[in-house]
Short mmCIF file of C-alpha atoms and ligand atoms in Angstrom, two decimals:
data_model
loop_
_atom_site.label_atom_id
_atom_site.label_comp_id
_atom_site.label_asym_id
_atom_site.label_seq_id
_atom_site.Cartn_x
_atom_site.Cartn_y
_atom_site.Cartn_z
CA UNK A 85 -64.50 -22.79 -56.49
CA UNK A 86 -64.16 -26.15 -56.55
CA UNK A 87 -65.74 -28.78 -53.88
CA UNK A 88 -62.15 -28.71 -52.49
CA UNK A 89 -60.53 -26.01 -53.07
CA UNK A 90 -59.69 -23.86 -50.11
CA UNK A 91 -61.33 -20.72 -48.93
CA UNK A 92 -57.50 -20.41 -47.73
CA UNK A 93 -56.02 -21.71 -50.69
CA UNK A 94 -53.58 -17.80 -51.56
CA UNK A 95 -52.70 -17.88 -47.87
CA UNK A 96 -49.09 -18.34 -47.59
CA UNK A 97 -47.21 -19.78 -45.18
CA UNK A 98 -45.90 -17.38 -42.89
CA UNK A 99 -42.42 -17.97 -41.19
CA UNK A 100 -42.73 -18.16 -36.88
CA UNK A 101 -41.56 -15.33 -35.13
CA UNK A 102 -37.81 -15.66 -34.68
CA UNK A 103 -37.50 -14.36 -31.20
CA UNK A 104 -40.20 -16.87 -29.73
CA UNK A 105 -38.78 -20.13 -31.73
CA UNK A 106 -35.23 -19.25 -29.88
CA UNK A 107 -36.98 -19.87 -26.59
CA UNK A 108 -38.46 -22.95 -27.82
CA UNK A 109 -35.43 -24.25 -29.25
CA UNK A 110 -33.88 -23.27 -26.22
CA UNK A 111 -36.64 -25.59 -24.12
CA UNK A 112 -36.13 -28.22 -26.13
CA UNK A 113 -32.35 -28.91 -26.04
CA UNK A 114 -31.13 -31.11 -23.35
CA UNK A 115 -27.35 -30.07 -23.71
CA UNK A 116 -26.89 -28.94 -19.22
CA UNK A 117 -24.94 -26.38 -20.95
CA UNK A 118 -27.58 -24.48 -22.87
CA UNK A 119 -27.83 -20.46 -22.18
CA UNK A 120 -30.58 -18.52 -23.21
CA UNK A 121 -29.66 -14.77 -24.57
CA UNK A 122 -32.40 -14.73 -26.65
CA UNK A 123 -35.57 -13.60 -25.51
CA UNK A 124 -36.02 -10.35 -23.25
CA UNK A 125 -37.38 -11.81 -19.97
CA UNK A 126 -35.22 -10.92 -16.57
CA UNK A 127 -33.55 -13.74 -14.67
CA UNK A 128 -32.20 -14.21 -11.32
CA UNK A 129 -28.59 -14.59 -10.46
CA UNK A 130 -29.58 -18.74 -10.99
CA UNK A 131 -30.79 -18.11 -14.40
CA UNK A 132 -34.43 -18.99 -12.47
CA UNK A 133 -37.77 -16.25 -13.45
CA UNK A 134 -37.93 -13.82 -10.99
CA UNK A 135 -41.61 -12.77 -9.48
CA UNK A 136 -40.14 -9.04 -8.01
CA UNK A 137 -41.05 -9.38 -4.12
CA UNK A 138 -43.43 -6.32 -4.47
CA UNK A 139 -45.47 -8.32 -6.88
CA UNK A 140 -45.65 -10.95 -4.67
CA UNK A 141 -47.05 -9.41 -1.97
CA UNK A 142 -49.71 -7.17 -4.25
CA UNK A 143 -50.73 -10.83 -5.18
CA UNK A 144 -51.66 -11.34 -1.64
CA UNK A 145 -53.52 -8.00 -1.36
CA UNK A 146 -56.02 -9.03 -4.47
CA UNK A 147 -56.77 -12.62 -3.44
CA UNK A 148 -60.09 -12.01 -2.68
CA UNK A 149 -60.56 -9.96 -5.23
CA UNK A 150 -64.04 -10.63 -7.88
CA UNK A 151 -63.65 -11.76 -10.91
CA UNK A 152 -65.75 -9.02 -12.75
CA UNK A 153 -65.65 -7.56 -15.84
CA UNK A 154 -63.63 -4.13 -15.70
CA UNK A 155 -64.78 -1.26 -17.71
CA UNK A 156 -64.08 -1.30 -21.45
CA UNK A 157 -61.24 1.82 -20.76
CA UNK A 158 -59.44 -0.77 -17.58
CA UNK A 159 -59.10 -0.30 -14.23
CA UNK A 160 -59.89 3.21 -13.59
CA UNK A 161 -57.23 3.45 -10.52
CA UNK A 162 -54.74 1.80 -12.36
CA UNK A 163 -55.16 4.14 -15.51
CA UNK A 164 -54.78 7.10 -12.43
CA UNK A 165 -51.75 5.87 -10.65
CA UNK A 166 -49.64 4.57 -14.28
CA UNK A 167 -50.54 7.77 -15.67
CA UNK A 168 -48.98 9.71 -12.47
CA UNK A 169 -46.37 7.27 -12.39
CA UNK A 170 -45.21 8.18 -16.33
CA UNK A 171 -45.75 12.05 -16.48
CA UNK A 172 -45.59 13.02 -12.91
CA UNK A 173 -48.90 13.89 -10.31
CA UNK A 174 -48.13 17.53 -10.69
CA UNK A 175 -47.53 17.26 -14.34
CA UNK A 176 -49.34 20.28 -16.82
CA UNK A 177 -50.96 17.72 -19.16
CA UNK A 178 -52.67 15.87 -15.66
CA UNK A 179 -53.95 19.00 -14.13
CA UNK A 180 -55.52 20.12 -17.57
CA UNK A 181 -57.08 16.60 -18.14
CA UNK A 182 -55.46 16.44 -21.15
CA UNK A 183 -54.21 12.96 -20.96
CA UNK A 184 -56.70 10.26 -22.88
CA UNK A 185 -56.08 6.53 -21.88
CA UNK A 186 -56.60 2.97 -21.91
CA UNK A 187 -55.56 0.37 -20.64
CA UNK A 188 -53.97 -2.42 -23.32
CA UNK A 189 -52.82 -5.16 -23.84
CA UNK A 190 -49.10 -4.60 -22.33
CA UNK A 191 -46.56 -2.74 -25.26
CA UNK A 192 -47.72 -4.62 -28.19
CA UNK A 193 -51.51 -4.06 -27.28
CA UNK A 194 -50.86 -0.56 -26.67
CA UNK A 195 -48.70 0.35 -29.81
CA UNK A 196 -51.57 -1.26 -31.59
CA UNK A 197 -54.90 0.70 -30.28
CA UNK A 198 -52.63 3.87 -30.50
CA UNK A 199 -51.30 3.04 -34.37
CA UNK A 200 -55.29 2.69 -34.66
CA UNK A 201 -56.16 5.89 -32.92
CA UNK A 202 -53.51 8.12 -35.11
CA UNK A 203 -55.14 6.13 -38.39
CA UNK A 204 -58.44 7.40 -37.25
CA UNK A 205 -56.71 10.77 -36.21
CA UNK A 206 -54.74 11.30 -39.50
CA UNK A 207 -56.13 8.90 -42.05
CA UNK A 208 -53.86 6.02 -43.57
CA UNK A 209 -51.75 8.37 -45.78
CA UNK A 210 -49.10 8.83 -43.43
CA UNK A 211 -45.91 7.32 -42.57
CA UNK A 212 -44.38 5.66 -39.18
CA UNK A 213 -40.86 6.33 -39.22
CA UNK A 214 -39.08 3.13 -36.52
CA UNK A 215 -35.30 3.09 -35.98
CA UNK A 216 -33.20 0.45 -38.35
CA UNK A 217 -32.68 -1.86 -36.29
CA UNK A 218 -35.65 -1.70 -34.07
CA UNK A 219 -37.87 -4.07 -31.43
CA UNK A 220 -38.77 -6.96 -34.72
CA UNK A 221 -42.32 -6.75 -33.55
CA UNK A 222 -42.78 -2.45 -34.67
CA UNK A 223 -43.06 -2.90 -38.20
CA UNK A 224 -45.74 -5.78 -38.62
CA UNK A 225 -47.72 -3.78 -35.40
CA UNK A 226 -47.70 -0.51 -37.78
CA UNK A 227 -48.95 -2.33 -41.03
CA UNK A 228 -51.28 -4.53 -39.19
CA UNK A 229 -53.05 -1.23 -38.97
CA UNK A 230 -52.40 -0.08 -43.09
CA UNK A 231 -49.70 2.38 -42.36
CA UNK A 232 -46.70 2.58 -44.53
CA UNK A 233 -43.96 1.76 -42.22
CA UNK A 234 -40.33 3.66 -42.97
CA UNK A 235 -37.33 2.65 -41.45
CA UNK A 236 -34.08 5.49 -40.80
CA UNK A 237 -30.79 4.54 -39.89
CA UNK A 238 -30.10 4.32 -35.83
CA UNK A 239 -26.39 2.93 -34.58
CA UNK A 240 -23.37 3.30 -35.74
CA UNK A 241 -20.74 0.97 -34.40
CA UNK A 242 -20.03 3.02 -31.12
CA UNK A 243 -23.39 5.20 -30.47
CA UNK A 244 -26.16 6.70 -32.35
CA UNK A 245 -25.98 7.68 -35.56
CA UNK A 246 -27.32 11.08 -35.23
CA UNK A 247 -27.07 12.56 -38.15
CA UNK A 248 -29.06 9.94 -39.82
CA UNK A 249 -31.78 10.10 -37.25
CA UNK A 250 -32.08 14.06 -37.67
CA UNK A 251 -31.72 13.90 -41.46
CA UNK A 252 -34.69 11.41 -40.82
CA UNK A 253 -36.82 14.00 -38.76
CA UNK A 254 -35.83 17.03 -41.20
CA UNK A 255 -37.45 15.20 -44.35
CA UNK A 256 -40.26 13.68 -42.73
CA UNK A 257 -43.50 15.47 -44.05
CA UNK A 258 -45.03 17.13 -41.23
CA UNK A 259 -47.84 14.50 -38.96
CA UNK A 260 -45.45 11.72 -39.69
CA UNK A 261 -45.28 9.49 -36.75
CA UNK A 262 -41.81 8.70 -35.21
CA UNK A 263 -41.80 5.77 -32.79
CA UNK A 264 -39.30 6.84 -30.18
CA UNK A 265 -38.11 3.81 -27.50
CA UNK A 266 -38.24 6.33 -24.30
CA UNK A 267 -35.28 4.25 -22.70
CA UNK A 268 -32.94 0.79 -23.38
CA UNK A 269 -33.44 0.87 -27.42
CA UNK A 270 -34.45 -2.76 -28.53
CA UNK A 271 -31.95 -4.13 -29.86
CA UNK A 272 -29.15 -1.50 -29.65
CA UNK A 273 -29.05 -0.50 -25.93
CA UNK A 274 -27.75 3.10 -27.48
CA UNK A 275 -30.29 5.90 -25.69
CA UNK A 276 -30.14 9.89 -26.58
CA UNK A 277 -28.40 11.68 -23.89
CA UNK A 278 -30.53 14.33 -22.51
CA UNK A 279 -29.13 17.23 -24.42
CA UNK A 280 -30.03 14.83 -27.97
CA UNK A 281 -33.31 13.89 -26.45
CA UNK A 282 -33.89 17.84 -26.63
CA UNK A 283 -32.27 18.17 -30.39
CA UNK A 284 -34.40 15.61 -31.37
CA UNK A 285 -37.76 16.95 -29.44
CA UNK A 286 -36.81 21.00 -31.21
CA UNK A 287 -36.68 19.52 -34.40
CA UNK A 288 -40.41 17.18 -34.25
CA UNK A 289 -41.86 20.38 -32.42
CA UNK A 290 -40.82 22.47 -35.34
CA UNK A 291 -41.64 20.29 -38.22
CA UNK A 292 -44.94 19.04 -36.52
CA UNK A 293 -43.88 15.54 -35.91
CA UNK A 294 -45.70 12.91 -33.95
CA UNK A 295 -43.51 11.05 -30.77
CA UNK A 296 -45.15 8.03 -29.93
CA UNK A 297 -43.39 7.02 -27.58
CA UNK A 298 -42.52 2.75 -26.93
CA UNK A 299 -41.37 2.57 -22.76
CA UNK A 300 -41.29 -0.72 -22.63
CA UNK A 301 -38.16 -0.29 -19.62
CA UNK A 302 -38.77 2.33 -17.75
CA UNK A 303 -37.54 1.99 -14.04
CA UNK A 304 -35.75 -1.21 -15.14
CA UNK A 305 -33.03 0.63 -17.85
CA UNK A 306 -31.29 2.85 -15.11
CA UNK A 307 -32.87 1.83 -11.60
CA UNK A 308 -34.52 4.94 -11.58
CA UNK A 309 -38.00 5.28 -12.62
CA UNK A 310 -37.37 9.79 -13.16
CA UNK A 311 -34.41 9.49 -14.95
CA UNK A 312 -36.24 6.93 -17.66
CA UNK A 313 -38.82 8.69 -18.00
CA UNK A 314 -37.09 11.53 -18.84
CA UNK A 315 -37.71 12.06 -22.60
CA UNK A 316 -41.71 11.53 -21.80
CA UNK A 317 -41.85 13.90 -19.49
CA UNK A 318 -39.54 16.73 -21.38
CA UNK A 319 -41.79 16.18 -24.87
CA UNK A 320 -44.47 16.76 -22.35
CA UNK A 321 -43.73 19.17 -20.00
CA UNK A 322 -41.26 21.35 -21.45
CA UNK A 323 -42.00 21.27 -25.44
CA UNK A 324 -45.86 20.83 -24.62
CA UNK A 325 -46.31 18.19 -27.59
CA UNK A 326 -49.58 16.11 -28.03
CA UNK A 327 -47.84 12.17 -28.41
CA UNK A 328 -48.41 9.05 -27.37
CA UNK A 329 -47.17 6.40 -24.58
CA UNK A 330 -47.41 2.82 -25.08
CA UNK A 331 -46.57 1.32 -21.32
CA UNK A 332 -45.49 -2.41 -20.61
CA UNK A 333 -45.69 -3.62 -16.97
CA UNK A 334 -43.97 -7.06 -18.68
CA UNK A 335 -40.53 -6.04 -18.06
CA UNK A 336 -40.37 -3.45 -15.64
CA UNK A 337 -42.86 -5.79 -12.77
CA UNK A 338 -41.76 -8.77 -14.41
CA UNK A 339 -45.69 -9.17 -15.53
CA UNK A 340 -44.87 -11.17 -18.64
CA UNK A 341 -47.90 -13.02 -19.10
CA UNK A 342 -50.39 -10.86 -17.56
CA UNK A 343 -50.49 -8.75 -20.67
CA UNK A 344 -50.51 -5.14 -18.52
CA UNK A 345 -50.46 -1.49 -20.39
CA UNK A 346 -51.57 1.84 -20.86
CA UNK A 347 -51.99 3.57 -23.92
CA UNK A 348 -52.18 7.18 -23.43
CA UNK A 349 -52.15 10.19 -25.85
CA UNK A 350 -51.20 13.75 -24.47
CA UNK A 351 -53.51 16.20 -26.33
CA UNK A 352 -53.26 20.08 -26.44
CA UNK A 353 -57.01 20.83 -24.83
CA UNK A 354 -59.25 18.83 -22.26
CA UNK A 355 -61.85 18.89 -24.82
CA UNK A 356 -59.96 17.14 -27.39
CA UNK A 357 -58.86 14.48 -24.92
CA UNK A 358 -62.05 13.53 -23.93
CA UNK A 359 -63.53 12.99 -27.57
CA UNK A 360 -59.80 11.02 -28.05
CA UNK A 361 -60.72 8.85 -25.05
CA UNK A 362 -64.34 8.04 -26.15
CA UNK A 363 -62.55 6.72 -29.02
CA UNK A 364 -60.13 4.39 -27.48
CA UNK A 365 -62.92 2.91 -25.81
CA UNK A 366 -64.95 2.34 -29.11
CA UNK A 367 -61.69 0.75 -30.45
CA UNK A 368 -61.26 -1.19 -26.95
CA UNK A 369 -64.69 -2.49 -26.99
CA UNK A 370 -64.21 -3.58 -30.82
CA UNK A 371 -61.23 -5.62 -29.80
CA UNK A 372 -61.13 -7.01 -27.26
CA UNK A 373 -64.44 -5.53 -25.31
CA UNK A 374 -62.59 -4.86 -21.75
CA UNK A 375 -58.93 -5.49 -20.62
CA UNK A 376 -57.59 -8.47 -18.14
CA UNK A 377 -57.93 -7.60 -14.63
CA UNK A 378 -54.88 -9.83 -12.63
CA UNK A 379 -52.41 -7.48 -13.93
CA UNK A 380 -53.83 -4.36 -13.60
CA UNK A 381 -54.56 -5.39 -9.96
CA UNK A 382 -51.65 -6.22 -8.99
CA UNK A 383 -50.02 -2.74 -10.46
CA UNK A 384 -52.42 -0.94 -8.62
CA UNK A 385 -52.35 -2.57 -5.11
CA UNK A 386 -48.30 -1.71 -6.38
CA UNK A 387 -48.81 1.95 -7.22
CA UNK A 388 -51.80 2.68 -4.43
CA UNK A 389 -49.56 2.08 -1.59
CA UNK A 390 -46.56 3.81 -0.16
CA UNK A 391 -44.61 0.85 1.02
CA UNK A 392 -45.19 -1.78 -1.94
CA UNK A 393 -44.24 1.11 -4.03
CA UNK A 394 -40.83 1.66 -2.22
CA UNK A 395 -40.43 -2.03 -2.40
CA UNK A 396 -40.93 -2.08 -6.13
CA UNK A 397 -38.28 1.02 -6.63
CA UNK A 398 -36.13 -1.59 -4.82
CA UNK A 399 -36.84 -4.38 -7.18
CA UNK A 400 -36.28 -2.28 -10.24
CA UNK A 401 -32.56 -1.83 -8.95
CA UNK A 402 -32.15 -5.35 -7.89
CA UNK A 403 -32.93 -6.19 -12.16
CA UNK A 404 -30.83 -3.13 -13.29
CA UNK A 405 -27.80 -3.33 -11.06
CA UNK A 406 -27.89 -7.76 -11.62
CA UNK A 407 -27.85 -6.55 -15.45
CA UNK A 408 -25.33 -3.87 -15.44
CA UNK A 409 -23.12 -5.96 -13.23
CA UNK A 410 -23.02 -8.99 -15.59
CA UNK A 411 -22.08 -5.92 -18.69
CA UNK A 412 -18.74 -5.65 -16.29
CA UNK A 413 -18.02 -9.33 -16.08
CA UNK A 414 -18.62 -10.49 -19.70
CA UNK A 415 -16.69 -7.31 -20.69
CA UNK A 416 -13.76 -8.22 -18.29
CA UNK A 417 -14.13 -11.84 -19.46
CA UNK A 418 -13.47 -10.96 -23.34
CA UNK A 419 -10.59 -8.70 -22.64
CA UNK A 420 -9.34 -11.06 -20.27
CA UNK A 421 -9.46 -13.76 -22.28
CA UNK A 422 -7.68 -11.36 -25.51
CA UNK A 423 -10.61 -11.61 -27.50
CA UNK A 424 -10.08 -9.93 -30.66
CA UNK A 425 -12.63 -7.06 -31.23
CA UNK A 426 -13.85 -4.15 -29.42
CA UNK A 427 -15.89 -5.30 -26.57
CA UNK A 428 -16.56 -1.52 -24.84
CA UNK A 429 -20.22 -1.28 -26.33
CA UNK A 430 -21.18 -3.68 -23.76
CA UNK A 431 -20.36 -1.90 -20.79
CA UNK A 432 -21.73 1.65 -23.00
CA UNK A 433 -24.86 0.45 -24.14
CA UNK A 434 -28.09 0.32 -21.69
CA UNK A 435 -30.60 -2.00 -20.50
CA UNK A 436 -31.74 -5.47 -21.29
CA UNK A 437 -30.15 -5.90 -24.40
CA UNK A 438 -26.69 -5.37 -26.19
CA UNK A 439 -26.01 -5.91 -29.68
CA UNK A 440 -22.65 -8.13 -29.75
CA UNK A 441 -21.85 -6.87 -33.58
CA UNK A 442 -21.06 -11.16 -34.47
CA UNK A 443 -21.95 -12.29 -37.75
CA UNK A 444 -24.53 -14.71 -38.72
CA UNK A 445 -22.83 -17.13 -38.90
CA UNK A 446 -21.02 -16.73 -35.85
CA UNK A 447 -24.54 -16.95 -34.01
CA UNK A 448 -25.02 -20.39 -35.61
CA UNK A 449 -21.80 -21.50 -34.66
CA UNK A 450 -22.63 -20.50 -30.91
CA UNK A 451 -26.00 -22.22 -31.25
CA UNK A 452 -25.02 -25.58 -32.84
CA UNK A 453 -21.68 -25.92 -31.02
CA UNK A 454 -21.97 -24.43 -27.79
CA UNK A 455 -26.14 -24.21 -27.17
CA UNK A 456 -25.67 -20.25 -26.83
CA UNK A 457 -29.17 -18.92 -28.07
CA UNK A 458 -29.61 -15.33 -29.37
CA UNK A 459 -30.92 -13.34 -32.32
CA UNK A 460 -29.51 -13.50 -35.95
CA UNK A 461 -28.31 -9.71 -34.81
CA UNK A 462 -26.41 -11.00 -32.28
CA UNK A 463 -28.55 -9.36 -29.66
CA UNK A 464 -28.23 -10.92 -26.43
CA UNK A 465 -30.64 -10.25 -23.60
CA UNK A 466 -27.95 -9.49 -20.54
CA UNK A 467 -30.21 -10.74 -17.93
CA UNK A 468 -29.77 -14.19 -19.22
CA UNK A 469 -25.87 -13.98 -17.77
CA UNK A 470 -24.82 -15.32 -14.40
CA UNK A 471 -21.92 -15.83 -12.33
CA UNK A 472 -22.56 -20.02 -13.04
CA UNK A 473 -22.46 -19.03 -17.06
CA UNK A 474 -20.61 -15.41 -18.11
CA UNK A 475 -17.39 -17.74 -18.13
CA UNK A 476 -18.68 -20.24 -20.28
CA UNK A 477 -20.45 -17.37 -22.26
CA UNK A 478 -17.23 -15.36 -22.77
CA UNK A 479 -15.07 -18.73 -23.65
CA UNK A 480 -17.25 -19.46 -26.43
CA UNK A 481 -17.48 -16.10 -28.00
CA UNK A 482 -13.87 -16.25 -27.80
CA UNK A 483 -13.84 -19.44 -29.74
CA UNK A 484 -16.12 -18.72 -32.10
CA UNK A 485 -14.21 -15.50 -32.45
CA UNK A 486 -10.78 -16.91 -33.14
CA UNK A 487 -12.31 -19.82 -35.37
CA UNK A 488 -14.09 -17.14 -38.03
CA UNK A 489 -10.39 -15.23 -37.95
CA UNK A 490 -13.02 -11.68 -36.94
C1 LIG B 749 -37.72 -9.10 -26.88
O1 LIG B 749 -37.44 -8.16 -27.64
O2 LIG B 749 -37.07 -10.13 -26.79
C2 LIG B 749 -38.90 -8.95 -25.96
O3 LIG B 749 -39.46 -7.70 -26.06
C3 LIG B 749 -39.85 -10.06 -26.12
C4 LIG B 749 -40.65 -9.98 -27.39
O4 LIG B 749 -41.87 -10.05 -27.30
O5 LIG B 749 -40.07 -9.86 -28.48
#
């Protein structure tokens, strides 16, 4: 090695992540115009960031809180209550103990300590299986931990495309892992119904598949925390599976920046959990030693109490019904407006997101010419719509639309 040369000198240059650089492009343009569909974060009806009242007033419980390490496994309350909260107090897998957790780093932290739990559980010679198109952080999260990642075909134009996703289960060798979005599938906003949920949950049961579950939207998909959780709690309960849950308090307490989750694996004996959850909290204390405390305060003052709890159930349909209600108006917009295509996915599909099915280059168009930020996909986050800009929004797409001749 030469005197200088660079100890860094076969590092490439790696490309930003596209989601975050549409936010910052967004900041930086000074058109009044500008509309940001890009990045998953909920707005208010003023296109303003919304702290959920519940949260506000947990913040006020915790002010005089230390400012203590937590144990390396998080907040032991909050690990309690999120774990109740996801599979239900009464729930088989609670009573038995037979629940490991920790708490993580919101979704991303907690796909990543549980893709390194199943590498030390199953060794590096297995696959995770993620839906084509999936959330554009899965696949770097999964090799970032040396497995091979396989993608399997997810949406059609109007739904899921089951018979790709069960072909993909059926040839799967047996311990694969299948990362499963529990509700509001980022980017297509197409869920399982309950009865496919159940196909789907026969056929990993039979073949010895692994769910690990990404609920990054429960409570915040339908308004109703239950009904989201749905899929969890039937792999759970009902088929008795061992899996995972990675949790996200980003979206669903509007805890973006606080970086608050739960990993948790379900196991088939007590025993087995606990040696699981001495193992989290080797990895924990490897990466990051112990977990932020803000967050996880806040969700517990949240969880621990009766009325901020109600409150928060209240918040949760505030987001979902403000989301689903701007679905109907840039639907109604487009077909008033004649705009060629078929807009009904956007009222079908669920959640934050819906996948607009525009081309490429129709995304540019709406970014250079009318400061309309998305994803290349044409993803746009709903929650970025409001009654000042679904006009404007709808106009342009039918522009754009009419100008490409699609
Ligand atoms: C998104 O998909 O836009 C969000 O989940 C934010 C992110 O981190 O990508």
């Amino acid at each position: 090695m030469s005197s200088m040369s660079s100890v860094f000198a076969t590092v490439a240059y790696t490309p930003p992540d596209a989601i975050f650089e549409l936010t910052k492009a967004y900041q930086a343009d000074p058109d009044p115009r500008k509309v940001n569909l890009g990045q998953g974060t909920y707005r208010d009806g003023h296109g303003n960031p919304w702290v959920l009242p519940a949260v506000e007033a947990a913040k006020d419980i915790i002010k005089n809180c230390d400012h203590e390490y937590l144990p390396i496994l998080g907040h032991p309350q909050f690990r309690k209550l999120v774990t109740e909260l996801v599979f239900r107090k009464d729930s088989s897998a609670i009573r038995d103990g037979r629940v490991a957790s920790c708490q993580a780093l919101s979704g991303t932290g907690a796909l990543h300590v549980a893709g390194m739990m199943l590498r030390r559980a199953l060794g590096h010679d297995r696959t995770v299986y993620i839906t084509n198109p999936s959330w554009s952080n899965h696949r770097q999260v999964f090799e970032s931990v040396a497995f091979s990642v396989r993608e399997f075909d997810y949406a059609s134009r109007d739904g899921i495309d089951m018979e790709s996703l069960l072909r993909a289960l059926n040839e799967a060798d047996p311990m694969s892992i299948f990362v499963l979005h529990a509700s509001a599938h980022n980017p297509t906003g197409w869920d399982p119904s309950p009865e496919q949920w159940r196909q789907i949950g026969a056929i990993m049961k039979e073949r010895q598949l692994f769910p690990l579950f990404d609920a990054a939207y429960l409570g915040l998909t339908s308004g109703d925390y239950d009904q989201d959780a749905y899929a969890i709690r039937y792999f759970a309960e009902e088929l008795d599976l061992e899996m995972g849950v990675c949790i996200s308090f980003a979206k669903s307490m509007g805890l973006y920046g606080e970086r608050t989750g739960l990993c948790a694996f379900v196991s088939r004996h007590h025993k087995v959990a606990s040696n699981v959850e001495s193992n989290l909290a080797q990895l924990i204390r490897g990466e990051i030693s112990n977990p932020p405390a803000f967050g996880a305060r806040i969700v517990t003052a949240i969880l621990a109490d009766d009325g901020l709890s109600s409150q928060w159930r209240s918040d949760l349909t505030t987001m979902s019904s403000r989301i689903a209600g701007m679905r109907n108006q840039l639907f109604d917009e487009l077909t008033t407006l004649g705009t060629p295509g078929d807009w009904t996915r956007i009222t079908q599909q669920k959640g934050m997101f819906c996948v607009l099915g525009l081309t490429p280059e129709q995304v540019h168009l709406l970014k250079e010419t009318h400061h309309m930020y998305m994803a290349e996909s044409s993803r746009v986050s709903i929650a970025g719509l409001n009654e000042g800009n679904v006009r404007y929004v709808a106009e342009c797409i039918h522009q754009v639309v009419c100008r490409t001749g699609e």
